[in-house]
PDB file of C-alpha atoms in Angstrom:
ATOM      1  CA  MET M  87     -78.335 -79.524-262.681  1.00  0.00           C
ATOM      2  CA  ASN M  88     -80.580 -80.852-259.907  1.00  0.00           C
ATOM      3  CA  THR M  89     -79.263 -80.221-256.419  1.00  0.00           C
ATOM      4  CA  THR M  90     -80.928 -81.602-253.324  1.00  0.00           C
ATOM      5  CA  LEU M  91     -79.984 -80.193-249.960  1.00  0.00           C
ATOM      6  CA  ALA M  92     -79.676 -82.874-247.315  1.00  0.00           C
ATOM      7  CA  ARG M  93     -80.780 -82.011-243.814  1.00  0.00           C
ATOM      8  CA  PRO M  94     -78.229 -82.837-241.129  1.00  0.00           C
ATOM      9  CA  ASP M  95     -78.735 -85.849-238.892  1.00  0.00           C
ATOM     10  CA  LEU M  96     -80.407 -85.194-235.563  1.00  0.00           C
ATOM     11  CA  THR M  97     -77.970 -84.720-232.683  1.00  0.00           C
ATOM     12  CA  ALA M  98     -78.265 -84.600-228.913  1.00  0.00           C
ATOM     13  CA  ALA M  99     -78.561 -80.825-229.226  1.00  0.00           C
ATOM     14  CA  ASP M 100     -81.827 -81.089-231.226  1.00  0.00           C
ATOM     15  CA  ARG M 101     -84.879 -80.728-228.998  1.00  0.00           C
ATOM     16  CA  CYS M 102     -88.590 -81.520-229.367  1.00  0.00           C
ATOM     17  CA  ASP M 103     -90.613 -78.468-230.400  1.00  0.00           C
ATOM     18  CA  ARG M 104     -93.416 -79.478-228.005  1.00  0.00           C
ATOM     19  CA  CYS M 105     -91.641 -80.390-224.760  1.00  0.00           C
ATOM     20  CA  GLY M 106     -87.901 -79.853-225.081  1.00  0.00           C
ATOM     21  CA  ALA M 107     -86.936 -83.542-224.801  1.00  0.00           C
ATOM     22  CA  ALA M 108     -84.337 -84.983-227.172  1.00  0.00           C
ATOM     23  CA  ALA M 109     -85.660 -84.931-230.746  1.00  0.00           C
ATOM     24  CA  LYS M 110     -85.984 -88.343-232.407  1.00  0.00           C
ATOM     25  CA  VAL M 111     -88.059 -87.372-235.468  1.00  0.00           C
ATOM     26  CA  ARG M 112     -87.901 -84.557-238.016  1.00  0.00           C
ATOM     27  CA  ALA M 113     -91.129 -83.793-239.892  1.00  0.00           C
ATOM     28  CA  VAL M 114     -90.436 -81.801-243.058  1.00  0.00           C
ATOM     29  CA  LEU M 115     -93.580 -80.013-244.210  1.00  0.00           C
ATOM     30  CA  PRO M 116     -94.436 -79.511-247.903  1.00  0.00           C
ATOM     31  CA  SER M 117     -93.883 -75.765-247.384  1.00  0.00           C
ATOM     32  CA  GLY M 118     -90.260 -76.494-246.474  1.00  0.00           C
ATOM     33  CA  GLY M 119     -90.600 -75.904-242.748  1.00  0.00           C
ATOM     34  CA  GLU M 120     -89.662 -78.561-240.261  1.00  0.00           C
ATOM     35  CA  LEU M 121     -90.780 -79.714-236.852  1.00  0.00           C
ATOM     36  CA  LEU M 122     -88.736 -81.760-234.400  1.00  0.00           C
ATOM     37  CA  PHE M 123     -90.429 -84.213-232.048  1.00  0.00           C
ATOM     38  CA  CYS M 124     -89.477 -86.625-229.298  1.00  0.00           C
ATOM     39  CA  GLY M 125     -90.800 -90.153-229.801  1.00  0.00           C
ATOM     40  CA  HIS M 126     -93.885 -89.501-227.658  1.00  0.00           C
ATOM     41  CA  HIS M 127     -94.985 -86.400-229.561  1.00  0.00           C
ATOM     42  CA  ALA M 128     -94.126 -87.928-232.946  1.00  0.00           C
ATOM     43  CA  ARG M 129     -96.508 -90.808-232.207  1.00  0.00           C
ATOM     44  CA  LYS M 130     -99.133 -88.423-230.820  1.00  0.00           C
ATOM     45  CA  HIS M 131     -99.120 -86.239-233.965  1.00  0.00           C
ATOM     46  CA  GLN M 132     -98.323 -88.850-236.641  1.00  0.00           C
ATOM     47  CA  ASP M 133    -101.863 -88.972-238.088  1.00  0.00           C
ATOM     48  CA  ARG M 134    -101.984 -85.202-238.588  1.00  0.00           C
ATOM     49  CA  LEU M 135     -98.481 -85.156-240.071  1.00  0.00           C
ATOM     50  CA  LYS M 136     -99.575 -87.804-242.587  1.00  0.00           C
ATOM     51  CA  GLU M 137    -102.612 -85.673-243.484  1.00  0.00           C
ATOM     52  CA  LEU M 138    -100.260 -82.757-244.123  1.00  0.00           C
ATOM     53  CA  GLU M 139     -98.081 -85.044-246.281  1.00  0.00           C
ATOM     54  CA  ALA M 140     -95.034 -84.333-244.145  1.00  0.00           C
ATOM     55  CA  ASN M 141     -91.830 -86.224-244.896  1.00  0.00           C
ATOM     56  CA  ILE M 142     -91.027 -88.055-241.648  1.00  0.00           C
ATOM     57  CA  GLN M 143     -87.340 -88.632-240.956  1.00  0.00           C
ATOM     58  CA  GLN M 144     -86.445 -90.734-237.926  1.00  0.00           C
ATOM     59  CA  GLY M 145     -83.207 -90.445-236.022  1.00  0.00           C
ATOM     60  CA  GLN M 146     -80.942 -93.402-235.316  1.00  0.00           C
ATOM     61  CA  GLU M 147     -83.407 -95.053-232.921  1.00  0.00           C
ATOM     62  CA  GLU M 148     -86.626 -96.475-234.307  1.00  0.00           C
ATOM     63  CA  LEU M 149     -89.974 -95.565-232.798  1.00  0.00           C
ATOM     64  CA  THR M 150     -92.088 -98.264-231.248  1.00  0.00           C
ATOM     65  CA  SER M 151     -95.872 -98.105-231.041  1.00  0.00           C
TER      66      SER M 151
END
């Protein structure tokens, strides 16, 4: 049986790992770890996250460039 664990949706209690603002993006690393970012820091680090092949999960609000 294949079981996939779903990560919970981001809530107002989730905070950016860089600045403490409300988290809008979860970056799940191939190692299984995760990073939470506000929109600003998600955009700032998006190229590096892509290089790391992180799975990017956005909250309810979409990011704008």
